Amino acid sequence: MSFSDRADMYAALAEALAEPPQWICLPGREWPLYELASQLLPNSTAVRGMALIQSESLPERQVRYSNLTGGRQASGQIGGQPRHWLYESAFLTGRILGEATFEVAKCYSQAGLQVEGSELPDGAAPELAFLAYLVEQNNPAAEKDFLRQHADRWLPALGQAMARGSDPVYAVIGQLLADWITHATRPVPVVEIPSARLPVLEDMAACNLCGFCTQRCPTMALSIRETVELTSLVLLESRCTGCGRCAAVCDTKLLSMQPLAQPASVEPVVLRLSERVTCKACGQPMVSQAEMDFVIRQIGHPGWLDLCQSCRIPAYA
């Protein structure tokens, strides 16, 4: 990985999370992010997601961005707030101007920089642009510190929240954001432990992707990743300690711990992959087909099961 590629990834993500740039109107395969992600994060589900994105006009992309930042929260949360706070202080505390806002501004000032216009310094776009600048200045220590003190505290969580959303464009961008900041912050070395054990799915097709195993994993070696089209259970072998907590919690007993026969891979390994089911009324992605099949086996197949929450209420009111 070259310094230039690393800086370009930060910069392209910064552009994607600011007001929509012209390139975001293109098909996903023509985005600068697609080429960069294919090189730097080839196993990220965001790469496949980008390949599915079709072109749109700039006004259409701007509507998506406005919905991302200006829409109402999901049911049960405070109405009128953005779906996703794109500012560190607001994301972490709910306050637009908070401690993080001024700490980030101080970091910029110490580097001889300042944010232009009315954008707040702790916005996702300025923070990513600053990281690109630090890489260009060949200052890995400052990059590491800023990631640890600021970006890593909230950008992966923001990315995952976006990835769970219904917008196919910004769900992919969110997944890439989460994957990249995690990669940049915690590079995983190859480990060689001949006696180590790794989780193995004995019957891949029978896994219902419930995700309980990922919740028990203390090192986040297991994770559920979603794009608009796919849900996957992913293992980072080199993070796995062989503790066996994932296998112990597996209700179907499909997950078992097996000896590691070769050095652990630093590349993500997909243990289970399933297409996502779409709402029959509006076409929005819902759960994975694996989860849907499990629910149907438990309760049958009532008609409301084929509808998302938004369409279900008016249809059955």
PDB file of C-alpha atoms in Angstrom:
ATOM      1  CA  MET A   1       0.000   0.000   0.000  1.00  0.00           C
ATOM      2  CA  SER A   2       1.531   3.333  -1.036  1.00  0.00           C
ATOM      3  CA  PHE A   3       1.245   6.548   0.958  1.00  0.00           C
ATOM      4  CA  SER A   4      -0.516   8.058  -2.073  1.00  0.00           C
ATOM      5  CA  ASP A   5      -3.210   5.355  -2.102  1.00  0.00           C
ATOM      6  CA  ARG A   6      -3.763   5.737   1.637  1.00  0.00           C
ATOM      7  CA  ALA A   7      -4.130   9.509   1.351  1.00  0.00           C
ATOM      8  CA  ASP A   8      -6.419   9.170  -1.667  1.00  0.00           C
ATOM      9  CA  MET A   9      -8.727   6.820   0.248  1.00  0.00           C
ATOM     10  CA  TYR A  10      -9.118   9.298   3.086  1.00  0.00           C
ATOM     11  CA  ALA A  11      -9.651  12.148   0.610  1.00  0.00           C
ATOM     12  CA  ALA A  12     -12.238  10.282  -1.486  1.00  0.00           C
ATOM     13  CA  LEU A  13     -14.213   9.317   1.627  1.00  0.00           C
ATOM     14  CA  ALA A  14     -14.072  12.960   2.729  1.00  0.00           C
ATOM     15  CA  GLU A  15     -15.574  14.024  -0.610  1.00  0.00           C
ATOM     16  CA  ALA A  16     -18.241  11.323  -0.419  1.00  0.00           C
ATOM     17  CA  LEU A  17     -19.387  12.529   3.020  1.00  0.00           C
ATOM     18  CA  ALA A  18     -19.455  16.207   2.082  1.00  0.00           C
ATOM     19  CA  GLU A  19     -21.940  17.738  -0.357  1.00  0.00           C
ATOM     20  CA  PRO A  20     -22.182  15.189  -3.204  1.00  0.00           C
ATOM     21  CA  PRO A  21     -19.292  15.602  -5.678  1.00  0.00           C
ATOM     22  CA  GLN A  22     -19.817  15.189  -9.423  1.00  0.00           C
ATOM     23  CA  TRP A  23     -18.186  11.753  -9.500  1.00  0.00           C
ATOM     24  CA  ILE A  24     -20.795  10.303  -7.157  1.00  0.00           C
ATOM     25  CA  CYS A  25     -23.369  10.595  -9.985  1.00  0.00           C
ATOM     26  CA  LEU A  26     -21.454   7.959 -11.965  1.00  0.00           C
ATOM     27  CA  PRO A  27     -22.004   4.200 -11.711  1.00  0.00           C
ATOM     28  CA  GLY A  28     -20.236   2.806  -8.657  1.00  0.00           C
ATOM     29  CA  ARG A  29     -17.591   1.038 -10.734  1.00  0.00           C
ATOM     30  CA  GLU A  30     -16.447   4.431 -12.039  1.00  0.00           C
ATOM     31  CA  TRP A  31     -16.013   6.028  -8.614  1.00  0.00           C
ATOM     32  CA  PRO A  32     -12.457   6.721  -7.439  1.00  0.00           C
ATOM     33  CA  LEU A  33     -13.479   4.875  -4.259  1.00  0.00           C
ATOM     34  CA  TYR A  34     -14.109   1.692  -6.237  1.00  0.00           C
ATOM     35  CA  GLU A  35     -10.589   1.459  -7.628  1.00  0.00           C
ATOM     36  CA  LEU A  36      -9.043   2.361  -4.272  1.00  0.00           C
ATOM     37  CA  ALA A  37     -11.184  -0.085  -2.287  1.00  0.00           C
ATOM     38  CA  SER A  38     -10.508  -2.846  -4.810  1.00  0.00           C
ATOM     39  CA  GLN A  39      -6.775  -2.389  -4.187  1.00  0.00           C
ATOM     40  CA  LEU A  40      -6.720  -1.650  -0.463  1.00  0.00           C
ATOM     41  CA  LEU A  41      -9.759  -3.583   0.842  1.00  0.00           C
ATOM     42  CA  PRO A  42     -10.455  -6.206  -1.842  1.00  0.00           C
ATOM     43  CA  ASN A  43     -12.520  -8.392   0.489  1.00  0.00           C
ATOM     44  CA  SER A  44     -14.755  -5.604   1.790  1.00  0.00           C
ATOM     45  CA  THR A  45     -18.398  -6.204   0.960  1.00  0.00           C
ATOM     46  CA  ALA A  46     -18.528  -2.516   0.018  1.00  0.00           C
ATOM     47  CA  VAL A  47     -16.557  -3.300  -3.152  1.00  0.00           C
ATOM     48  CA  ARG A  48     -19.302  -5.615  -4.402  1.00  0.00           C
ATOM     49  CA  GLY A  49     -21.924  -3.127  -3.287  1.00  0.00           C
ATOM     50  CA  MET A  50     -20.334  -0.294  -5.270  1.00  0.00           C
ATOM     51  CA  ALA A  51     -20.292  -2.454  -8.386  1.00  0.00           C
ATOM     52  CA  LEU A  52     -24.108  -2.607  -8.234  1.00  0.00           C
ATOM     53  CA  ILE A  53     -24.715   1.148  -7.939  1.00  0.00           C
ATOM     54  CA  GLN A  54     -26.213   2.730 -11.054  1.00  0.00           C
ATOM     55  CA  SER A  55     -25.744   6.288 -12.283  1.00  0.00           C
ATOM     56  CA  GLU A  56     -28.086   9.084 -11.200  1.00  0.00           C
ATOM     57  CA  SER A  57     -28.335  12.800 -11.733  1.00  0.00           C
ATOM     58  CA  LEU A  58     -26.663  15.122  -9.241  1.00  0.00           C
ATOM     59  CA  PRO A  59     -30.035  16.379  -7.907  1.00  0.00           C
ATOM     60  CA  GLU A  60     -31.062  12.775  -7.225  1.00  0.00           C
ATOM     61  CA  ARG A  61     -27.837  12.103  -5.351  1.00  0.00           C
ATOM     62  CA  GLN A  62     -28.316  15.361  -3.419  1.00  0.00           C
ATOM     63  CA  VAL A  63     -31.752  14.183  -2.306  1.00  0.00           C
ATOM     64  CA  ARG A  64     -30.167  10.989  -0.977  1.00  0.00           C
ATOM     65  CA  TYR A  65     -27.590  13.047   0.915  1.00  0.00           C
ATOM     66  CA  SER A  66     -30.269  15.344   2.328  1.00  0.00           C
ATOM     67  CA  ASN A  67     -32.260  12.335   3.505  1.00  0.00           C
ATOM     68  CA  LEU A  68     -29.126  10.931   5.107  1.00  0.00           C
ATOM     69  CA  THR A  69     -28.367  14.058   7.097  1.00  0.00           C
ATOM     70  CA  GLY A  70     -31.752  15.727   7.443  1.00  0.00           C
ATOM     71  CA  GLY A  71     -34.348  12.988   7.703  1.00  0.00           C
ATOM     72  CA  ARG A  72     -36.196  11.944  10.823  1.00  0.00           C
ATOM     73  CA  GLN A  73     -34.981   9.284  13.178  1.00  0.00           C
ATOM     74  CA  ALA A  74     -36.452   5.808  13.325  1.00  0.00           C
ATOM     75  CA  SER A  75     -39.502   5.176  15.473  1.00  0.00           C
ATOM     76  CA  GLY A  76     -38.851   5.595  19.166  1.00  0.00           C
ATOM     77  CA  GLN A  77     -36.128   8.202  18.780  1.00  0.00           C
ATOM     78  CA  ILE A  78     -36.274  11.965  18.926  1.00  0.00           C
ATOM     79  CA  GLY A  79     -38.118  13.246  15.877  1.00  0.00           C
ATOM     80  CA  GLY A  80     -36.616  15.967  13.734  1.00  0.00           C
ATOM     81  CA  GLN A  81     -32.973  15.005  14.296  1.00  0.00           C
ATOM     82  CA  PRO A  82     -30.788  13.856  11.393  1.00  0.00           C
ATOM     83  CA  ARG A  83     -30.761  10.154  10.671  1.00  0.00           C
ATOM     84  CA  HIS A  84     -26.990  10.298  11.001  1.00  0.00           C
ATOM     85  CA  TRP A  85     -24.988  12.974  12.796  1.00  0.00           C
ATOM     86  CA  LEU A  86     -21.932  13.676  10.623  1.00  0.00           C
ATOM     87  CA  TYR A  87     -20.160  15.520  13.463  1.00  0.00           C
ATOM     88  CA  GLU A  88     -18.080  13.864  16.154  1.00  0.00           C
ATOM     89  CA  SER A  89     -19.408  15.833  19.105  1.00  0.00           C
ATOM     90  CA  ALA A  90     -23.043  15.457  18.041  1.00  0.00           C
ATOM     91  CA  PHE A  91     -22.631  11.773  17.236  1.00  0.00           C
ATOM     92  CA  LEU A  92     -21.075  10.993  20.626  1.00  0.00           C
ATOM     93  CA  THR A  93     -22.968  13.377  22.907  1.00  0.00           C
ATOM     94  CA  GLY A  94     -25.904  14.830  20.951  1.00  0.00           C
ATOM     95  CA  ARG A  95     -24.391  18.335  21.229  1.00  0.00           C
ATOM     96  CA  ILE A  96     -23.436  20.126  18.018  1.00  0.00           C
ATOM     97  CA  LEU A  97     -20.720  22.181  19.684  1.00  0.00           C
ATOM     98  CA  GLY A  98     -18.963  20.051  22.249  1.00  0.00           C
ATOM     99  CA  GLU A  99     -15.531  19.277  23.591  1.00  0.00           C
ATOM    100  CA  ALA A 100     -14.579  17.276  20.508  1.00  0.00           C
ATOM    101  CA  THR A 101     -15.376  20.239  18.245  1.00  0.00           C
ATOM    102  CA  PHE A 102     -12.771  22.423  19.906  1.00  0.00           C
ATOM    103  CA  GLU A 103     -10.204  19.645  20.355  1.00  0.00           C
ATOM    104  CA  VAL A 104     -10.302  18.880  16.633  1.00  0.00           C
ATOM    105  CA  ALA A 105     -10.036  22.576  15.769  1.00  0.00           C
ATOM    106  CA  LYS A 106      -6.934  22.732  17.955  1.00  0.00           C
ATOM    107  CA  CYS A 107      -5.381  19.820  16.058  1.00  0.00           C
ATOM    108  CA  TYR A 108      -5.920  21.650  12.776  1.00  0.00           C
ATOM    109  CA  SER A 109      -4.510  24.866  14.176  1.00  0.00           C
ATOM    110  CA  GLN A 110      -1.358  23.126  15.413  1.00  0.00           C
ATOM    111  CA  ALA A 111      -0.829  21.833  11.879  1.00  0.00           C
ATOM    112  CA  GLY A 112      -1.324  25.330  10.451  1.00  0.00           C
ATOM    113  CA  LEU A 113      -4.742  24.501   8.995  1.00  0.00           C
ATOM    114  CA  GLN A 114      -8.327  25.627   9.438  1.00  0.00           C
ATOM    115  CA  VAL A 115     -11.712  24.637   8.056  1.00  0.00           C
ATOM    116  CA  GLU A 116     -13.020  26.901   5.326  1.00  0.00           C
ATOM    117  CA  GLY A 117     -16.578  28.158   5.189  1.00  0.00           C
ATOM    118  CA  SER A 118     -19.224  27.293   7.767  1.00  0.00           C
ATOM    119  CA  GLU A 119     -18.368  23.589   8.156  1.00  0.00           C
ATOM    120  CA  LEU A 120     -17.682  22.541  11.744  1.00  0.00           C
ATOM    121  CA  PRO A 121     -14.158  21.199  12.356  1.00  0.00           C
ATOM    122  CA  ASP A 122     -15.319  17.854  13.770  1.00  0.00           C
ATOM    123  CA  GLY A 123     -17.343  16.922  10.692  1.00  0.00           C
ATOM    124  CA  ALA A 124     -16.638  13.562   9.082  1.00  0.00           C
ATOM    125  CA  ALA A 125     -15.420  15.193   5.871  1.00  0.00           C
ATOM    126  CA  PRO A 126     -12.925  17.607   7.526  1.00  0.00           C
ATOM    127  CA  GLU A 127     -11.554  14.879   9.795  1.00  0.00           C
ATOM    128  CA  LEU A 128     -10.997  12.540   6.846  1.00  0.00           C
ATOM    129  CA  ALA A 129      -9.423  15.341   4.812  1.00  0.00           C
ATOM    130  CA  PHE A 130      -7.085  16.073   7.732  1.00  0.00           C
ATOM    131  CA  LEU A 131      -6.032  12.419   7.863  1.00  0.00           C
ATOM    132  CA  ALA A 132      -5.282  12.596   4.126  1.00  0.00           C
ATOM    133  CA  TYR A 133      -3.133  15.652   4.791  1.00  0.00           C
ATOM    134  CA  LEU A 134      -1.204  13.887   7.571  1.00  0.00           C
ATOM    135  CA  VAL A 135      -0.472  10.955   5.283  1.00  0.00           C
ATOM    136  CA  GLU A 136       0.686  13.303   2.527  1.00  0.00           C
ATOM    137  CA  GLN A 137       2.999  14.951   5.067  1.00  0.00           C
ATOM    138  CA  ASN A 138       4.434  11.497   5.865  1.00  0.00           C
ATOM    139  CA  ASN A 139       3.499  11.876   9.515  1.00  0.00           C
ATOM    140  CA  PRO A 140       2.302   8.413  10.591  1.00  0.00           C
ATOM    141  CA  ALA A 141       2.601   9.260  14.303  1.00  0.00           C
ATOM    142  CA  ALA A 142       0.193  12.191  13.956  1.00  0.00           C
ATOM    143  CA  GLU A 143      -2.149  10.079  11.830  1.00  0.00           C
ATOM    144  CA  LYS A 144      -2.170   7.348  14.470  1.00  0.00           C
ATOM    145  CA  ASP A 145      -2.817   9.849  17.266  1.00  0.00           C
ATOM    146  CA  PHE A 146      -5.683  11.548  15.437  1.00  0.00           C
ATOM    147  CA  LEU A 147      -7.256   8.205  14.607  1.00  0.00           C
ATOM    148  CA  ARG A 148      -7.013   7.096  18.225  1.00  0.00           C
ATOM    149  CA  GLN A 149      -8.174  10.359  19.797  1.00  0.00           C
ATOM    150  CA  HIS A 150     -10.921  11.232  17.321  1.00  0.00           C
ATOM    151  CA  ALA A 151     -11.702   9.376  14.079  1.00  0.00           C
ATOM    152  CA  ASP A 152     -11.744   5.846  15.480  1.00  0.00           C
ATOM    153  CA  ARG A 153     -14.002   6.905  18.350  1.00  0.00           C
ATOM    154  CA  TRP A 154     -16.960   7.442  16.048  1.00  0.00           C
ATOM    155  CA  LEU A 155     -16.387   7.010  12.299  1.00  0.00           C
ATOM    156  CA  PRO A 156     -16.598   3.170  12.295  1.00  0.00           C
ATOM    157  CA  ALA A 157     -19.833   3.365  14.290  1.00  0.00           C
ATOM    158  CA  LEU A 158     -21.183   6.030  11.917  1.00  0.00           C
ATOM    159  CA  GLY A 159     -20.236   3.856   8.957  1.00  0.00           C
ATOM    160  CA  GLN A 160     -21.964   0.808  10.390  1.00  0.00           C
ATOM    161  CA  ALA A 161     -25.103   2.844  11.125  1.00  0.00           C
ATOM    162  CA  MET A 162     -25.132   4.074   7.525  1.00  0.00           C
ATOM    163  CA  ALA A 163     -24.534   0.529   6.265  1.00  0.00           C
ATOM    164  CA  ARG A 164     -27.668  -0.619   8.075  1.00  0.00           C
ATOM    165  CA  GLY A 165     -29.721   2.087   6.383  1.00  0.00           C
ATOM    166  CA  SER A 166     -31.988   1.643   3.395  1.00  0.00           C
ATOM    167  CA  ASP A 167     -30.208   3.975   0.969  1.00  0.00           C
ATOM    168  CA  PRO A 168     -28.177   1.806  -1.435  1.00  0.00           C
ATOM    169  CA  VAL A 169     -25.620   4.523  -2.194  1.00  0.00           C
ATOM    170  CA  TYR A 170     -24.788   5.689   1.310  1.00  0.00           C
ATOM    171  CA  ALA A 171     -25.091   2.209   2.833  1.00  0.00           C
ATOM    172  CA  VAL A 172     -22.132   1.173   0.682  1.00  0.00           C
ATOM    173  CA  ILE A 173     -20.182   4.334   1.513  1.00  0.00           C
ATOM    174  CA  GLY A 174     -20.869   3.734   5.203  1.00  0.00           C
ATOM    175  CA  GLN A 175     -19.603   0.146   5.055  1.00  0.00           C
ATOM    176  CA  LEU A 176     -16.441   1.277   3.296  1.00  0.00           C
ATOM    177  CA  LEU A 177     -15.917   4.014   5.889  1.00  0.00           C
ATOM    178  CA  ALA A 178     -16.219   1.511   8.741  1.00  0.00           C
ATOM    179  CA  ASP A 179     -13.933  -1.011   7.047  1.00  0.00           C
ATOM    180  CA  TRP A 180     -11.279   1.563   6.143  1.00  0.00           C
ATOM    181  CA  ILE A 181     -11.008   3.291   9.513  1.00  0.00           C
ATOM    182  CA  THR A 182     -10.886  -0.100  11.237  1.00  0.00           C
ATOM    183  CA  HIS A 183      -8.159  -1.192   8.824  1.00  0.00           C
ATOM    184  CA  ALA A 184      -6.209   2.048   9.213  1.00  0.00           C
ATOM    185  CA  THR A 185      -6.456   2.025  12.989  1.00  0.00           C
ATOM    186  CA  ARG A 186      -5.867  -1.613  13.751  1.00  0.00           C
ATOM    187  CA  PRO A 187      -3.715  -3.241  11.073  1.00  0.00           C
ATOM    188  CA  VAL A 188      -3.751  -6.944  11.822  1.00  0.00           C
ATOM    189  CA  PRO A 189      -0.414  -8.788  11.599  1.00  0.00           C
ATOM    190  CA  VAL A 190      -0.044 -12.372  10.511  1.00  0.00           C
ATOM    191  CA  VAL A 191       0.132 -14.683  13.510  1.00  0.00           C
ATOM    192  CA  GLU A 192       1.516 -18.182  13.431  1.00  0.00           C
ATOM    193  CA  ILE A 193       0.150 -20.312  16.259  1.00  0.00           C
ATOM    194  CA  PRO A 194       0.144 -23.966  15.165  1.00  0.00           C
ATOM    195  CA  SER A 195      -1.990 -24.999  18.139  1.00  0.00           C
ATOM    196  CA  ALA A 196      -4.598 -22.241  17.640  1.00  0.00           C
ATOM    197  CA  ARG A 197      -8.208 -23.088  16.818  1.00  0.00           C
ATOM    198  CA  LEU A 198     -10.539 -21.276  14.481  1.00  0.00           C
ATOM    199  CA  PRO A 199     -14.353 -21.303  14.201  1.00  0.00           C
ATOM    200  CA  VAL A 200     -15.603 -23.403  11.293  1.00  0.00           C
ATOM    201  CA  LEU A 201     -19.161 -23.751   9.989  1.00  0.00           C
ATOM    202  CA  GLU A 202     -19.884 -27.429   9.536  1.00  0.00           C
ATOM    203  CA  ASP A 203     -22.924 -26.749   7.324  1.00  0.00           C
ATOM    204  CA  MET A 204     -22.677 -23.304   5.783  1.00  0.00           C
ATOM    205  CA  ALA A 205     -26.141 -23.338   4.210  1.00  0.00           C
ATOM    206  CA  ALA A 206     -27.806 -24.166   7.539  1.00  0.00           C
ATOM    207  CA  CYS A 207     -26.448 -21.077   9.363  1.00  0.00           C
ATOM    208  CA  ASN A 208     -29.285 -18.584   9.933  1.00  0.00           C
ATOM    209  CA  LEU A 209     -26.972 -15.560  10.357  1.00  0.00           C
ATOM    210  CA  CYS A 210     -28.425 -14.733  13.769  1.00  0.00           C
ATOM    211  CA  GLY A 211     -25.181 -12.948  14.702  1.00  0.00           C
ATOM    212  CA  PHE A 212     -24.987 -14.183  18.306  1.00  0.00           C
ATOM    213  CA  CYS A 213     -21.475 -15.516  17.681  1.00  0.00           C
ATOM    214  CA  THR A 214     -20.260 -12.054  16.668  1.00  0.00           C
ATOM    215  CA  GLN A 215     -21.670 -10.537  19.871  1.00  0.00           C
ATOM    216  CA  ARG A 216     -19.703 -12.977  22.027  1.00  0.00           C
ATOM    217  CA  CYS A 217     -16.401 -12.554  20.161  1.00  0.00           C
ATOM    218  CA  PRO A 218     -14.080 -10.522  22.466  1.00  0.00           C
ATOM    219  CA  THR A 219     -11.653  -9.527  19.697  1.00  0.00           C
ATOM    220  CA  MET A 220     -14.228  -8.753  16.953  1.00  0.00           C
ATOM    221  CA  ALA A 221     -12.676 -11.503  14.831  1.00  0.00           C
ATOM    222  CA  LEU A 222     -16.217 -12.419  13.763  1.00  0.00           C
ATOM    223  CA  SER A 223     -18.534  -9.797  12.294  1.00  0.00           C
ATOM    224  CA  ILE A 224     -21.736  -9.484  10.292  1.00  0.00           C
ATOM    225  CA  ARG A 225     -21.331  -7.272   7.234  1.00  0.00           C
ATOM    226  CA  GLU A 226     -24.156  -6.039   5.043  1.00  0.00           C
ATOM    227  CA  THR A 227     -24.495  -4.338   1.703  1.00  0.00           C
ATOM    228  CA  VAL A 228     -27.708  -3.544  -0.107  1.00  0.00           C
ATOM    229  CA  GLU A 229     -27.565  -6.982  -1.741  1.00  0.00           C
ATOM    230  CA  LEU A 230     -25.739  -9.299   0.663  1.00  0.00           C
ATOM    231  CA  THR A 231     -25.292 -10.272   4.303  1.00  0.00           C
ATOM    232  CA  SER A 232     -22.122 -12.123   5.271  1.00  0.00           C
ATOM    233  CA  LEU A 233     -20.528 -13.656   8.354  1.00  0.00           C
ATOM    234  CA  VAL A 234     -16.845 -12.749   8.158  1.00  0.00           C
ATOM    235  CA  LEU A 235     -13.865 -14.098  10.114  1.00  0.00           C
ATOM    236  CA  LEU A 236     -10.545 -12.291  10.568  1.00  0.00           C
ATOM    237  CA  GLU A 237      -8.425 -15.322  11.378  1.00  0.00           C
ATOM    238  CA  SER A 238      -5.464 -13.358  12.675  1.00  0.00           C
ATOM    239  CA  ARG A 239      -7.633 -11.734  15.360  1.00  0.00           C
ATOM    240  CA  CYS A 240      -9.079 -15.012  16.609  1.00  0.00           C
ATOM    241  CA  THR A 241      -7.673 -16.247  19.926  1.00  0.00           C
ATOM    242  CA  GLY A 242      -9.426 -19.608  19.763  1.00  0.00           C
ATOM    243  CA  CYS A 243     -11.426 -18.918  22.936  1.00  0.00           C
ATOM    244  CA  GLY A 244     -14.470 -20.814  21.636  1.00  0.00           C
ATOM    245  CA  ARG A 245     -17.115 -18.401  22.941  1.00  0.00           C
ATOM    246  CA  CYS A 246     -18.674 -18.143  19.488  1.00  0.00           C
ATOM    247  CA  ALA A 247     -19.131 -21.911  19.207  1.00  0.00           C
ATOM    248  CA  ALA A 248     -20.534 -22.135  22.730  1.00  0.00           C
ATOM    249  CA  VAL A 249     -23.313 -19.634  21.983  1.00  0.00           C
ATOM    250  CA  CYS A 250     -24.253 -21.093  18.573  1.00  0.00           C
ATOM    251  CA  ASP A 251     -27.819 -22.300  19.070  1.00  0.00           C
ATOM    252  CA  THR A 252     -27.728 -24.528  15.994  1.00  0.00           C
ATOM    253  CA  LYS A 253     -24.404 -26.113  17.054  1.00  0.00           C
ATOM    254  CA  LEU A 254     -23.104 -25.602  13.521  1.00  0.00           C
ATOM    255  CA  LEU A 255     -20.078 -23.591  14.632  1.00  0.00           C
ATOM    256  CA  SER A 256     -17.172 -25.588  16.010  1.00  0.00           C
ATOM    257  CA  MET A 257     -13.536 -24.894  16.813  1.00  0.00           C
ATOM    258  CA  GLN A 258     -11.005 -26.635  14.573  1.00  0.00           C
ATOM    259  CA  PRO A 259      -7.185 -26.673  14.736  1.00  0.00           C
ATOM    260  CA  LEU A 260      -5.402 -24.115  12.586  1.00  0.00           C
ATOM    261  CA  ALA A 261      -3.397 -26.023  10.003  1.00  0.00           C
ATOM    262  CA  GLN A 262      -1.517 -23.037   8.538  1.00  0.00           C
ATOM    263  CA  PRO A 263      -0.640 -19.433   9.423  1.00  0.00           C
ATOM    264  CA  ALA A 264      -3.695 -17.288  10.021  1.00  0.00           C
ATOM    265  CA  SER A 265      -4.768 -15.142   7.105  1.00  0.00           C
ATOM    266  CA  VAL A 266      -4.819 -11.355   7.338  1.00  0.00           C
ATOM    267  CA  GLU A 267      -7.587 -11.271   4.717  1.00  0.00           C
ATOM    268  CA  PRO A 268     -11.234 -11.616   5.787  1.00  0.00           C
ATOM    269  CA  VAL A 269     -12.700 -15.087   5.288  1.00  0.00           C
ATOM    270  CA  VAL A 270     -16.412 -15.319   4.465  1.00  0.00           C
ATOM    271  CA  LEU A 271     -17.991 -18.150   6.469  1.00  0.00           C
ATOM    272  CA  ARG A 272     -21.583 -17.565   5.342  1.00  0.00           C
ATOM    273  CA  LEU A 273     -23.076 -15.459   2.570  1.00  0.00           C
ATOM    274  CA  SER A 274     -26.758 -14.827   1.915  1.00  0.00           C
ATOM    275  CA  GLU A 275     -28.695 -12.484  -0.329  1.00  0.00           C
ATOM    276  CA  ARG A 276     -30.926  -9.941   1.390  1.00  0.00           C
ATOM    277  CA  VAL A 277     -34.695 -10.114   1.040  1.00  0.00           C
ATOM    278  CA  THR A 278     -36.400  -7.004  -0.350  1.00  0.00           C
ATOM    279  CA  CYS A 279     -39.767  -5.604   0.635  1.00  0.00           C
ATOM    280  CA  LYS A 280     -42.419  -6.678  -1.870  1.00  0.00           C
ATOM    281  CA  ALA A 281     -44.104  -3.287  -1.614  1.00  0.00           C
ATOM    282  CA  CYS A 282     -41.261  -0.756  -1.826  1.00  0.00           C
ATOM    283  CA  GLY A 283     -38.242  -2.851  -2.801  1.00  0.00           C
ATOM    284  CA  GLN A 284     -36.080  -1.815   0.144  1.00  0.00           C
ATOM    285  CA  PRO A 285     -33.649  -4.444   1.517  1.00  0.00           C
ATOM    286  CA  MET A 286     -34.678  -6.122   4.761  1.00  0.00           C
ATOM    287  CA  VAL A 287     -33.132  -9.157   6.462  1.00  0.00           C
ATOM    288  CA  SER A 288     -30.998 -11.848   4.859  1.00  0.00           C
ATOM    289  CA  GLN A 289     -32.657 -14.784   3.134  1.00  0.00           C
ATOM    290  CA  ALA A 290     -31.041 -17.029   5.760  1.00  0.00           C
ATOM    291  CA  GLU A 291     -32.781 -15.151   8.575  1.00  0.00           C
ATOM    292  CA  MET A 292     -36.076 -15.087   6.673  1.00  0.00           C
ATOM    293  CA  ASP A 293     -35.955 -18.844   6.089  1.00  0.00           C
ATOM    294  CA  PHE A 294     -35.336 -19.427   9.806  1.00  0.00           C
ATOM    295  CA  VAL A 295     -38.313 -17.266  10.826  1.00  0.00           C
ATOM    296  CA  ILE A 296     -40.563 -18.999   8.297  1.00  0.00           C
ATOM    297  CA  ARG A 297     -39.596 -22.375   9.742  1.00  0.00           C
ATOM    298  CA  GLN A 298     -40.632 -21.125  13.172  1.00  0.00           C
ATOM    299  CA  ILE A 299     -43.907 -19.296  12.471  1.00  0.00           C
ATOM    300  CA  GLY A 300     -44.889 -20.077   8.903  1.00  0.00           C
ATOM    301  CA  HIS A 301     -45.123 -17.438   6.178  1.00  0.00           C
ATOM    302  CA  PRO A 302     -47.735 -14.754   6.985  1.00  0.00           C
ATOM    303  CA  GLY A 303     -48.092 -12.035   4.353  1.00  0.00           C
ATOM    304  CA  TRP A 304     -46.754  -9.234   6.577  1.00  0.00           C
ATOM    305  CA  LEU A 305     -43.392 -10.992   6.704  1.00  0.00           C
ATOM    306  CA  ASP A 306     -42.714  -9.891   3.122  1.00  0.00           C
ATOM    307  CA  LEU A 307     -43.055  -6.198   4.006  1.00  0.00           C
ATOM    308  CA  CYS A 308     -40.647  -3.807   5.695  1.00  0.00           C
ATOM    309  CA  GLN A 309     -41.693  -1.991   8.866  1.00  0.00           C
ATOM    310  CA  SER A 310     -42.690   1.132   6.936  1.00  0.00           C
ATOM    311  CA  CYS A 311     -45.003  -0.747   4.555  1.00  0.00           C
ATOM    312  CA  ARG A 312     -46.271  -3.263   7.117  1.00  0.00           C
ATOM    313  CA  ILE A 313     -48.139  -0.795   9.323  1.00  0.00           C
ATOM    314  CA  PRO A 314     -50.340   0.851   6.647  1.00  0.00           C
ATOM    315  CA  ALA A 315     -50.915  -2.493   4.894  1.00  0.00           C
ATOM    316  CA  TYR A 316     -52.220  -4.192   8.042  1.00  0.00           C
ATOM    317  CA  ALA A 317     -53.662  -1.215   9.921  1.00  0.00           C
TER     318      ALA A 317
END
